[in-house]
Amino acid sequence: MTPDDDSARSARDLAAKYEGLIKAAVDGVVLIDERGLVEVFNPAAERIFGYATGDVIGRNITMLMPQGDASRHDAHLDTYHQTGRRQIIGIGRELVGRRRNGELFPMDLAVGEVASSEGRKYVGFVRDLTQRKRMEDTIRAREDELREVVDNVPIGIFTAELPGIIQAGNPALRRLLRYDPGELAGMSFIRLLSGDDYRQLTAMVTDLTNGAGTERVAELRMRRKDEVVLDVALHIGLVARAGASPLIVGMVIDRTEKVRSEEVARQAREHLAHVGRLTTLGEMASAIAHEINQPLTAIANHAQACRRLLSTDQMDIATLQEACTQIAEQALRAGQVVRRIRAFVTKRESNKEYADLNEIVRSVLELAAGDAREAGVRVELNLQPSPPSVLVDPVQLQQVCLNLIRNAIDAMRDTAADARVIEIASREQGGMHLLSFDDRGPGVAPAARDRLFHPFFTTKSDGMGMGLSISQSIVAAHGGTLKYETNAHGGARFIIALPVVVG
Ligand code: ADP
């Protein structure tokens, strides 16, 4: 083999390599001569433009352009040849291409100049941008949709840079806080909070930035631009961003009306509870009078005995002392009943405190003892020895217990005299403190169970039907439940469940 053969072969090898490269290229490759006639058209270009190579070779490149560009193309080439001024060569830009079926499409075109023995040639690398544009359009449409939603939801939404500088707030937030467009951006969110509620926000943000959870919710007070204070629920979360600190995304929900109506409901409940207590006591008046009368009678008897002893000259000091002790004890007992009644009827704000449920049950029994005795009802206590404390309003809870005991007494009017028993039991179960009242009456008829807790539901000729309804709303206001079930004796069992306070 001669060196000439060698170099001819390596030239052939090289040409084959280039041809392979061009064929394999993902981008369309088009080579044209000085006049714009196509010399090379690779498979990718075939796919992009929809022409077979044979249809394009030797024809003017303008066939791949829309009308306007095509008519200017020859002029561009001439200008470049004469002045060297470049429109596209070596620069690349986004243009519109035309496929065989006439469809116009966005494309990226990079053009390079190739010097060859046959004069200047230009090579173009074409990338079809249809897909990308479509994706960009989809993303843009999604963004528009999202913006539309954010702009129209009736919930305040904002984004803020750490530590809390508002970046943008939606119209609902502006309307809620009475700000004009553009005023919220750049403000510190803390300035919108009322009192020292900013501490809570700071703690929430710190928690989130320390990685404790992904979302925080708090009930806070915000100040409108006109200084009116609103009750709101604030939800905030952090959104990670590439190359920047996380973005705070927040939602503000107005609770002012809800808080106000809750307050109205609370006052109504208290009023109703008060009326309920007065009614209950009114109904129990004779039994309670009896309860006070007993010690008063005892006091009168002992006092008379003392007077007799004193008048007879035979003063037995020990007997006198005993009589005086009895007088003092009975007076205390009467005083206690009166105090309990007064505590029970006084109208006052709901007042929750840590209390021992057993204590509450015992104090109620003192009020109901007379009623029970009159009706021949025995009370059996099965209380948990040392119950965990519950956070309750003792008077309201007494009212619930008293109501359940009185209903049980009422229910056993037709029960055999020796079977009239109320069993009151307490136990703890699943984080709840359960207090149950069982009786041996007829229970509640299945048809009546649905309406049992409805206001004004009563089966008694003199009943108001408010007792269980008030009781249930009191227990619910304590975060608990009041439920009915039939017990093993066929009688009624009412169960109060209250959350055990931890800590
Ligand atoms: P009232 O006692 O004024 O009727 P309540 O709301 O306390 O009002 O009770 C409503 C009704 O529920 C009673 O009329 C009665 O029919 C039924 N009820 C309540 N407790 C019992 C019970 N322990 N056993 C059977 N029925 C009961």
Coordinates of C-alpha atoms and ligand atoms in Angstrom, one line a residue:
M1 CA 0.0 0.0 0.0
T2 CA 1.3 3.4 -0.9
P3 CA 1.1 6.4 1.4
D4 CA -1.4 7.9 -1.0
D5 CA -3.7 4.9 -0.5
D6 CA -3.3 5.4 3.3
S7 CA -4.3 9.0 3.3
A8 CA -7.2 8.3 0.9
R9 CA -8.4 5.7 3.2
S10 CA -8.1 7.8 6.3
A11 CA -9.9 10.6 4.5
R12 CA -12.6 8.1 3.7
D13 CA -12.7 6.9 7.3
L14 CA -13.0 10.4 8.5
A15 CA -15.8 11.2 6.1
A16 CA -17.6 8.0 7.2
K17 CA -17.3 9.1 10.8
Y18 CA -18.7 12.5 10.1
E19 CA -21.5 11.1 8.1
G20 CA -22.3 8.7 11.0
L21 CA -22.2 11.6 13.4
I22 CA -24.5 13.7 11.4
K23 CA -26.9 10.8 10.9
A24 CA -27.0 10.0 14.6
A25 CA -27.4 13.6 15.7
V26 CA -30.6 14.4 17.6
D27 CA -30.7 17.9 16.1
G28 CA -31.6 18.4 12.5
V29 CA -28.5 19.2 10.5
V30 CA -28.8 21.1 7.2
L31 CA -25.9 22.2 5.0
I32 CA -26.4 24.8 2.3
D33 CA -24.2 26.5 -0.2
E34 CA -23.7 30.2 -0.8
R35 CA -26.9 30.4 -2.9
G36 CA -28.9 28.7 -0.2
L37 CA -29.2 25.3 -1.9
V38 CA -29.4 22.3 0.4
E39 CA -26.5 19.8 0.2
V40 CA -26.9 17.8 3.4
F41 CA -30.2 17.0 5.2
N42 CA -29.9 14.5 8.0
P43 CA -32.5 12.0 9.4
A44 CA -33.3 14.3 12.3
A45 CA -34.1 17.1 9.8
E46 CA -36.3 14.7 7.9
R47 CA -38.2 14.0 11.0
I48 CA -38.5 17.6 12.0
F49 CA -39.5 19.0 8.6
G50 CA -41.3 15.9 7.2
Y51 CA -39.3 15.9 4.0
A52 CA -37.3 13.0 2.7
T53 CA -33.7 13.9 2.0
G54 CA -34.2 13.4 -1.8
D55 CA -37.0 16.0 -1.8
V56 CA -34.8 18.7 -0.4
I57 CA -31.2 18.2 -1.8
G58 CA -30.5 20.8 -4.4
R59 CA -33.5 22.9 -3.6
N60 CA -33.5 26.3 -1.8
I61 CA -33.5 26.3 2.0
T62 CA -36.4 28.8 1.8
M63 CA -38.8 25.9 1.3
L64 CA -38.3 25.2 5.0
M65 CA -39.3 28.7 6.0
P66 CA -42.6 30.6 6.4
Q67 CA -43.4 33.0 3.5
G68 CA -42.1 36.2 5.1
D69 CA -38.7 34.8 6.2
A70 CA -38.3 33.0 2.9
S71 CA -38.6 36.2 0.8
R72 CA -36.0 37.9 3.0
H73 CA -33.5 35.0 3.1
D74 CA -31.8 35.6 -0.2
A75 CA -31.3 39.3 0.7
H76 CA -29.8 38.3 4.1
L77 CA -27.3 36.0 2.4
D78 CA -26.3 38.7 -0.1
T79 CA -25.9 41.3 2.6
Y80 CA -23.7 38.9 4.5
H81 CA -21.6 38.1 1.5
Q82 CA -21.1 41.8 0.6
T83 CA -20.8 43.4 4.1
G84 CA -20.0 40.5 6.4
R85 CA -22.8 41.8 8.6
R86 CA -24.3 38.8 10.5
Q87 CA -28.0 38.3 11.1
I88 CA -27.8 34.8 12.4
I89 CA -24.5 33.1 11.5
G90 CA -22.6 32.2 14.6
I91 CA -25.4 33.5 16.8
G92 CA -28.4 31.2 16.7
R93 CA -31.9 32.2 17.6
E94 CA -35.5 31.1 17.9
L95 CA -37.3 31.1 14.5
V96 CA -40.3 29.6 12.9
G97 CA -39.9 26.6 10.6
R98 CA -42.3 25.2 8.1
R99 CA -43.0 21.5 7.7
R100 CA -43.9 19.7 4.5
N101 CA -47.6 19.7 5.5
G102 CA -47.4 23.5 5.8
E103 CA -47.5 23.5 9.6
L104 CA -45.4 26.3 11.1
F105 CA -43.5 25.4 14.3
P106 CA -41.1 27.1 16.7
M107 CA -37.5 26.0 16.4
D108 CA -34.1 26.9 17.7
L109 CA -31.6 27.5 14.9
A110 CA -27.8 27.7 15.2
V111 CA -25.9 28.5 12.0
G112 CA -22.2 28.1 11.5
E113 CA -20.0 28.9 8.5
V114 CA -17.9 26.2 6.8
A115 CA -15.1 27.1 4.5
S116 CA -14.5 24.5 1.8
S117 CA -12.7 24.3 -1.5
E118 CA -16.1 24.7 -3.2
G119 CA -16.7 28.1 -1.6
R120 CA -18.6 29.1 1.6
K121 CA -21.1 26.8 3.0
Y122 CA -23.4 27.2 6.0
V123 CA -24.5 24.5 8.4
G124 CA -27.6 24.9 10.4
F125 CA -28.5 22.9 13.6
V126 CA -32.2 22.8 14.1
R127 CA -34.0 21.9 17.3
D128 CA -37.8 21.5 17.3
L129 CA -39.2 23.6 20.2
T130 CA -42.8 22.5 19.7
Q131 CA -42.8 20.1 22.7
R132 CA -41.0 22.6 24.9
K133 CA -43.3 25.4 23.9
R134 CA -46.3 23.2 24.5
M135 CA -44.9 22.4 28.0
E136 CA -44.2 26.0 28.7
D137 CA -47.7 26.9 27.6
T138 CA -49.1 24.2 29.8
I139 CA -47.1 25.4 32.8
R140 CA -48.1 29.0 32.1
A141 CA -51.8 27.9 31.9
R142 CA -51.4 26.0 35.2
E143 CA -49.8 29.1 36.7
D144 CA -52.7 31.2 35.5
E145 CA -55.2 28.8 36.9
L146 CA -53.4 28.7 40.2
R147 CA -53.2 32.5 40.3
E148 CA -56.9 32.6 39.5
V149 CA -57.7 30.3 42.4
V150 CA -55.5 32.1 44.8
D151 CA -57.0 35.4 43.7
N152 CA -60.5 34.2 44.2
V153 CA -60.5 31.9 47.2
P154 CA -62.3 33.5 50.2
I155 CA -59.3 32.7 52.4
G156 CA -56.4 35.0 53.0
I157 CA -53.2 33.6 51.5
F158 CA -49.7 35.1 51.6
T159 CA -46.1 34.2 51.1
A160 CA -43.4 35.7 53.2
E161 CA -39.6 35.6 53.3
L162 CA -38.0 34.5 56.5
P163 CA -38.3 35.8 59.2
G164 CA -41.7 37.1 58.1
I165 CA -41.6 39.8 55.5
I166 CA -44.6 39.6 53.3
Q167 CA -43.8 38.9 49.6
A168 CA -47.4 38.9 48.4
G169 CA -50.9 38.6 49.7
N170 CA -54.1 37.6 47.8
P171 CA -57.1 39.9 47.4
A172 CA -59.0 38.0 50.2
L173 CA -56.2 38.8 52.7
R174 CA -56.2 42.5 51.6
R175 CA -59.9 42.8 51.9
L176 CA -59.9 41.0 55.3
L177 CA -57.3 43.4 56.6
R178 CA -58.6 46.4 54.7
Y179 CA -55.3 47.1 52.8
D180 CA -55.0 48.5 49.3
P181 CA -53.3 46.5 46.5
G182 CA -49.5 46.5 46.9
E183 CA -49.6 47.8 50.5
L184 CA -49.0 44.4 52.2
A185 CA -45.9 43.5 50.2
G186 CA -42.8 44.3 52.1
M187 CA -44.6 44.6 55.5
S188 CA -43.6 42.5 58.4
F189 CA -46.3 40.0 59.2
I190 CA -45.7 40.6 62.9
R191 CA -46.9 44.2 62.5
L192 CA -50.3 42.8 61.6
L193 CA -50.7 40.8 64.8
S194 CA -52.4 42.2 67.9
G195 CA -51.0 42.4 71.4
D196 CA -48.2 40.0 72.0
D197 CA -49.5 37.3 69.7
Y198 CA -46.4 37.8 67.6
R199 CA -44.6 35.6 70.2
Q200 CA -46.7 32.7 69.1
L201 CA -45.9 33.4 65.4
T202 CA -42.2 33.6 66.1
A203 CA -42.3 30.3 68.0
M204 CA -44.2 28.7 65.1
V205 CA -41.7 29.9 62.5
T206 CA -38.8 28.9 64.7
D207 CA -40.3 25.4 65.1
L208 CA -40.7 25.0 61.4
T209 CA -37.2 26.2 60.5
N210 CA -35.8 23.8 63.1
G211 CA -37.5 21.0 61.2
A212 CA -40.2 20.3 63.7
G213 CA -43.1 19.4 61.4
T214 CA -44.2 20.9 58.2
E215 CA -47.2 23.0 59.2
R216 CA -48.3 24.9 62.3
V217 CA -51.7 26.3 63.2
A218 CA -52.6 28.9 65.8
E219 CA -55.6 31.0 66.8
L220 CA -54.4 34.6 66.9
R221 CA -55.7 38.1 66.8
M222 CA -54.8 40.3 63.9
R223 CA -55.2 44.1 63.5
R224 CA -56.9 45.5 60.5
K225 CA -55.5 48.7 58.9
D226 CA -58.3 50.6 60.7
E227 CA -57.1 49.0 64.0
V228 CA -60.1 46.7 64.4
V229 CA -59.0 43.4 65.9
L230 CA -60.0 40.1 64.3
D231 CA -59.9 36.6 65.6
V232 CA -58.2 34.4 63.0
A233 CA -56.8 30.9 62.5
L234 CA -53.3 31.1 61.0
H235 CA -51.8 28.1 59.2
I236 CA -48.2 28.4 58.1
G237 CA -45.9 26.1 56.4
L238 CA -42.4 26.3 54.8
V239 CA -41.8 25.6 51.2
A240 CA -38.2 24.7 50.2
R241 CA -36.6 26.7 47.4
A242 CA -33.5 25.8 45.3
G243 CA -30.7 28.3 46.1
A244 CA -32.8 30.4 48.5
S245 CA -34.0 30.2 52.1
P246 CA -37.4 28.5 52.5
L247 CA -40.5 30.5 51.7
I248 CA -43.3 30.9 54.3
V249 CA -46.7 30.2 52.9
G250 CA -49.6 31.2 55.2
M251 CA -53.4 31.0 55.3
V252 CA -55.5 33.3 57.3
I253 CA -59.1 32.3 58.1
D254 CA -61.4 34.8 59.8
R255 CA -62.9 33.4 63.0
T256 CA -64.3 36.6 64.4
E257 CA -68.0 35.7 63.7
K258 CA -67.4 32.1 65.0
V259 CA -65.8 33.4 68.2
R260 CA -68.6 35.9 68.6
S261 CA -71.3 33.3 68.1
E262 CA -69.5 30.8 70.4
E263 CA -69.5 33.6 73.0
V264 CA -73.3 34.1 72.5
A265 CA -73.9 30.4 72.7
R266 CA -71.8 30.2 75.9
Q267 CA -73.8 33.0 77.5
A268 CA -77.1 31.4 76.4
R269 CA -75.9 28.0 77.8
E270 CA -75.0 29.6 81.1
H271 CA -78.3 31.4 81.3
L272 CA -80.1 28.2 80.5
A273 CA -78.0 26.2 83.0
H274 CA -78.9 28.8 85.6
V275 CA -82.6 28.6 84.9
G276 CA -82.3 24.8 84.9
R277 CA -80.7 24.9 88.4
L278 CA -83.4 27.2 89.7
T279 CA -86.1 24.9 88.3
T280 CA -84.5 21.8 89.7
L281 CA -84.1 23.4 93.1
G282 CA -87.7 24.6 92.9
E283 CA -88.9 21.1 92.3
M284 CA -86.7 19.8 95.2
A285 CA -87.7 22.6 97.6
S286 CA -89.8 20.4 99.9
A287 CA -87.1 17.7 100.1
I288 CA -84.4 20.3 100.7
A289 CA -86.6 22.1 103.3
H290 CA -86.9 18.8 105.0
E291 CA -83.1 18.4 104.9
I292 CA -82.7 21.8 106.7
N293 CA -85.6 21.2 109.0
Q294 CA -84.1 18.1 110.4
P295 CA -81.1 19.8 112.0
L296 CA -83.2 22.8 113.0
T297 CA -85.7 20.5 114.8
A298 CA -82.8 18.7 116.5
I299 CA -81.3 22.0 117.5
A300 CA -84.7 23.1 119.0
N301 CA -85.0 19.9 120.9
H302 CA -81.5 20.0 122.3
A303 CA -82.0 23.7 123.3
Q304 CA -85.2 22.8 125.1
A305 CA -83.5 20.0 126.9
C306 CA -80.8 22.4 128.0
R307 CA -83.3 24.9 129.3
R308 CA -85.0 22.1 131.2
L309 CA -81.7 21.0 132.7
L310 CA -80.8 24.6 133.7
S311 CA -84.2 25.2 135.4
T312 CA -84.1 22.1 137.5
D313 CA -81.1 22.9 139.6
Q314 CA -79.7 19.4 139.0
M315 CA -77.1 20.5 136.5
D316 CA -75.5 17.5 134.9
I317 CA -72.5 19.3 133.2
A318 CA -71.7 16.3 131.0
T319 CA -75.3 16.1 129.6
L320 CA -75.3 19.8 129.0
Q321 CA -72.0 19.6 127.2
E322 CA -73.3 16.8 125.0
A323 CA -76.5 18.8 124.2
C324 CA -74.4 21.9 123.3
T325 CA -72.1 19.8 121.0
Q326 CA -75.2 18.4 119.2
I327 CA -76.6 21.9 118.8
A328 CA -73.3 23.1 117.3
E329 CA -73.0 20.1 114.9
Q330 CA -76.6 20.3 113.7
A331 CA -76.3 24.1 113.1
L332 CA -73.2 23.4 111.0
R333 CA -75.0 20.8 109.0
A334 CA -77.9 23.1 108.3
G335 CA -75.4 25.8 107.3
Q336 CA -73.7 23.5 105.0
V337 CA -76.9 22.6 103.1
V338 CA -77.7 26.3 102.8
R339 CA -74.2 27.1 101.5
R340 CA -74.5 24.3 98.9
I341 CA -77.8 25.6 97.7
R342 CA -76.4 29.1 97.5
A343 CA -73.4 28.0 95.5
F344 CA -75.6 26.0 93.3
V345 CA -78.0 28.7 92.3
T346 CA -75.7 31.7 92.1
K347 CA -75.5 32.9 88.5
R348 CA -71.9 33.4 87.5
E349 CA -69.5 33.0 84.7
S350 CA -68.4 29.5 83.8
N351 CA -65.4 28.8 86.1
K352 CA -63.3 25.8 85.4
E353 CA -60.9 24.4 88.0
Y354 CA -59.1 21.2 88.7
A355 CA -61.5 19.1 90.7
D356 CA -62.0 15.7 92.2
L357 CA -65.0 14.1 90.6
N358 CA -65.7 12.0 93.7
E359 CA -66.0 15.2 95.7
I360 CA -68.5 16.6 93.2
V361 CA -70.6 13.4 93.4
R362 CA -70.6 13.5 97.2
S363 CA -71.7 17.1 97.4
V364 CA -74.5 16.4 95.0
L365 CA -75.7 13.5 97.1
E366 CA -76.0 15.9 100.0
L367 CA -78.4 18.0 98.0
A368 CA -80.3 14.9 96.7
A369 CA -80.3 12.9 99.9
G370 CA -83.8 14.2 100.9
D371 CA -85.3 13.5 97.5
A372 CA -83.8 10.0 97.5
R373 CA -85.0 9.2 101.1
E374 CA -88.5 10.4 100.3
A375 CA -88.7 8.2 97.3
G376 CA -87.2 5.2 99.1
V377 CA -84.2 5.1 96.8
R378 CA -80.8 3.8 98.0
V379 CA -77.6 5.1 96.5
E380 CA -74.6 2.8 96.1
L381 CA -71.3 4.4 95.4
N382 CA -68.6 2.6 93.5
L383 CA -66.1 5.3 93.0
Q384 CA -62.5 5.0 91.9
P385 CA -60.4 5.5 95.1
S386 CA -58.1 8.2 94.0
P387 CA -59.4 9.6 90.7
P388 CA -57.2 11.8 88.4
S389 CA -58.2 15.4 88.4
V390 CA -60.5 16.8 85.8
L391 CA -60.8 20.4 84.6
V392 CA -64.4 21.3 85.2
D393 CA -66.8 23.9 86.4
P394 CA -67.8 22.1 89.6
V395 CA -71.3 23.8 89.9
Q396 CA -72.2 22.9 86.3
L397 CA -71.1 19.3 86.8
Q398 CA -73.0 19.1 90.0
Q399 CA -76.0 20.2 88.0
V400 CA -75.5 17.4 85.5
C401 CA -75.1 14.8 88.2
L402 CA -78.1 16.1 90.2
N403 CA -80.2 15.9 87.0
L404 CA -79.2 12.3 86.3
I405 CA -79.9 11.3 89.9
R406 CA -83.3 13.0 90.0
N407 CA -84.3 11.4 86.6
A408 CA -83.2 8.0 88.1
I409 CA -85.4 8.6 91.2
D410 CA -88.3 9.6 88.9
A411 CA -87.8 6.5 86.8
M412 CA -88.1 4.1 89.8
R413 CA -91.5 5.2 91.0
D414 CA -93.0 1.9 89.8
T415 CA -90.0 -0.3 90.8
A416 CA -90.4 -2.7 93.7
A417 CA -89.5 -0.8 96.9
D418 CA -86.5 -3.0 97.8
A419 CA -85.1 -2.7 94.3
R420 CA -84.9 1.1 94.1
V421 CA -81.2 1.5 93.8
I422 CA -79.0 4.1 92.0
E423 CA -75.5 2.9 91.4
I424 CA -72.9 5.6 90.8
A425 CA -69.6 4.3 89.5
S426 CA -66.4 5.9 88.2
R427 CA -63.4 4.6 86.4
E428 CA -60.8 5.6 83.9
Q429 CA -60.7 4.3 80.3
G430 CA -58.7 5.4 77.3
G431 CA -57.7 8.8 78.7
M432 CA -61.3 9.6 79.7
H433 CA -62.8 9.7 83.1
L434 CA -66.1 7.8 83.1
L435 CA -68.9 8.5 85.6
S436 CA -72.0 6.3 85.3
F437 CA -75.4 6.4 86.8
D438 CA -77.4 3.2 86.8
D439 CA -81.0 2.7 87.9
R440 CA -83.5 -0.1 88.0
G441 CA -86.3 1.7 86.3
P442 CA -87.7 0.7 82.9
G443 CA -84.9 2.4 80.8
V444 CA -85.6 4.5 77.8
A445 CA -87.9 3.0 75.1
P446 CA -86.0 2.4 71.8
A447 CA -88.2 4.8 69.9
A448 CA -87.4 7.6 72.4
R449 CA -83.6 7.2 72.4
D450 CA -83.0 9.4 69.4
R451 CA -84.8 12.3 71.0
L452 CA -83.6 11.7 74.5
F453 CA -81.2 14.6 74.5
H454 CA -83.4 16.9 72.5
P455 CA -84.7 20.1 74.2
F456 CA -88.3 19.7 75.4
F457 CA -88.4 16.0 75.1
T458 CA -90.2 14.7 78.1
T459 CA -92.5 11.8 79.0
K460 CA -93.4 13.3 82.4
S461 CA -96.7 15.2 82.9
D462 CA -94.9 17.9 84.8
G463 CA -91.5 17.6 83.0
M464 CA -89.8 20.4 81.1
G465 CA -87.6 18.1 79.0
M466 CA -84.6 20.5 79.4
G467 CA -82.5 18.5 81.9
L468 CA -80.7 16.1 79.6
S469 CA -80.3 18.7 76.9
I470 CA -78.6 21.2 79.3
S471 CA -76.6 18.4 80.7
Q472 CA -75.3 17.3 77.4
S473 CA -74.3 20.8 76.3
I474 CA -72.5 21.3 79.7
V475 CA -70.5 18.1 79.3
A476 CA -69.8 18.9 75.6
A477 CA -68.5 22.3 76.7
H478 CA -66.0 20.4 78.9
G479 CA -64.8 18.5 75.9
G480 CA -66.7 15.4 77.0
T481 CA -69.7 13.3 76.1
L482 CA -72.9 12.2 77.8
K483 CA -74.4 9.0 76.5
Y484 CA -77.3 6.6 77.3
E485 CA -77.3 2.9 77.3
T486 CA -79.6 0.2 78.8
N487 CA -78.0 -1.7 81.7
A488 CA -78.2 -5.4 82.7
H489 CA -81.3 -4.7 84.8
G490 CA -83.1 -3.2 81.8
G491 CA -82.8 0.2 83.5
A492 CA -81.1 3.3 82.3
R493 CA -77.3 4.0 82.4
F494 CA -76.1 7.5 81.7
I495 CA -72.3 7.8 81.2
I496 CA -70.4 11.1 81.5
A497 CA -67.0 10.9 79.8
L498 CA -64.6 13.7 80.5
P499 CA -61.0 14.0 79.3
V500 CA -58.4 13.3 82.0
V501 CA -56.1 16.3 82.5
V502 CA -52.5 15.3 81.9
G503 CA -49.8 17.2 83.8
Ligands
ADP1 P1 -87.5 15.9 82.3 O1 -86.9 15.2 83.4 O2 -88.0 17.3 82.6 O3 -88.5 15.1 81.5 P2 -85.0 15.5 81.0 O4 -84.3 16.1 79.8 O5 -84.1 15.4 82.2 O6 -86.3 16.2 81.3 O7 -85.4 14.0 80.6 C1 -86.1 13.8 79.4 C2 -86.8 12.4 79.3 O8 -85.8 11.4 79.3 C3 -87.6 12.1 80.5 O9 -88.9 12.7 80.5 C4 -87.7 10.6 80.4 O10 -88.6 10.2 79.5 C5 -86.3 10.2 79.9 N1 -85.4 9.8 80.9 C6 -84.4 10.6 81.5 N2 -83.7 9.9 82.4 C7 -84.3 8.6 82.4 C8 -84.1 7.4 83.2 N3 -83.1 7.4 84.1 N4 -84.8 6.4 82.9 C9 -85.8 6.4 82.0 N5 -86.1 7.5 81.3 C10 -85.3 8.6 81.5

